[in-house]
Amino acid sequence: MKDIQVKNSVKIRRIELGHLTQGDLAKLVGVTRQTMNLIEAQKYNPTIKVCLLIAAALETSIETLFWMEDEA
């Protein structure tokens, strides 16, 4: 099985919206601010449920926020 990394643009989208802090987004999703920090830093891969909740909170699709990349 290939080594595949999950990448995300959560931080970029959150900043584009301009009204949500990490803590605000974490509260909407139901995780801690520390967990949101790890997700944005791409050091933690959230469950599909959390991914869907993040996408809903950021008013976009899950495909826009999360994608897979082959590790070269």
Coordinates of C-alpha atoms in Angstrom, one line a residue:
M1 CA 0.0 0.0 0.0
K2 CA 1.3 3.4 -1.0
D3 CA 2.0 6.0 1.7
I4 CA -0.6 8.7 1.3
Q5 CA -0.8 11.9 3.3
V6 CA -4.1 13.7 3.9
K7 CA -3.6 17.5 3.4
N8 CA -6.0 20.2 4.3
S9 CA -6.7 23.9 3.8
V10 CA -8.7 24.5 7.0
K11 CA -6.6 27.4 8.2
I12 CA -6.7 29.1 4.8
R13 CA -10.5 28.8 4.6
R14 CA -11.0 29.9 8.2
I15 CA -8.8 33.0 7.6
E16 CA -10.7 33.8 4.3
L17 CA -13.9 33.9 6.2
G18 CA -12.3 36.4 8.6
H19 CA -14.6 35.9 11.6
L20 CA -13.5 32.7 13.2
T21 CA -10.6 32.0 15.5
Q22 CA -9.3 28.6 16.0
G23 CA -11.2 28.5 19.3
D24 CA -14.4 29.5 17.6
L25 CA -14.1 26.9 15.0
A26 CA -13.2 24.2 17.6
K27 CA -16.3 25.1 19.6
L28 CA -18.5 24.8 16.6
V29 CA -17.1 21.4 15.7
G30 CA -16.9 20.1 19.2
V31 CA -13.2 19.6 19.6
T32 CA -10.6 21.5 21.6
R33 CA -8.6 24.4 20.3
Q34 CA -5.5 22.3 20.6
T35 CA -7.0 19.6 18.3
M36 CA -8.0 22.3 15.8
N37 CA -4.4 23.6 15.9
L38 CA -3.1 20.1 15.2
I39 CA -5.5 19.7 12.3
E40 CA -4.5 23.0 10.8
A41 CA -0.8 22.1 11.2
Q42 CA -1.5 18.8 9.4
K43 CA -0.2 16.9 12.4
Y44 CA -3.5 15.1 13.1
N45 CA -6.0 13.5 10.7
P46 CA -9.5 14.0 12.0
T47 CA -12.3 11.5 11.7
I48 CA -14.7 11.8 8.7
K49 CA -17.3 13.2 11.1
V50 CA -15.0 16.0 12.3
C51 CA -14.1 16.7 8.6
L52 CA -17.8 17.0 7.7
L53 CA -18.4 19.3 10.7
I54 CA -15.5 21.5 9.8
A55 CA -16.7 21.8 6.2
A56 CA -20.2 22.7 7.3
A57 CA -18.8 25.3 9.8
L58 CA -16.6 26.8 7.1
E59 CA -19.5 26.8 4.6
T60 CA -17.7 24.7 2.0
S61 CA -17.4 21.1 0.8
I62 CA -15.2 18.5 2.4
E63 CA -13.4 18.0 -1.0
T64 CA -12.4 21.6 -0.9
L65 CA -10.8 21.3 2.5
F66 CA -9.3 17.8 2.5
W67 CA -7.4 15.8 -0.1
M68 CA -4.9 13.0 -0.5
E69 CA -1.4 13.3 -1.8
D70 CA 1.0 10.5 -2.7
E71 CA 4.2 10.7 -0.7
A72 CA 7.1 10.9 -3.2

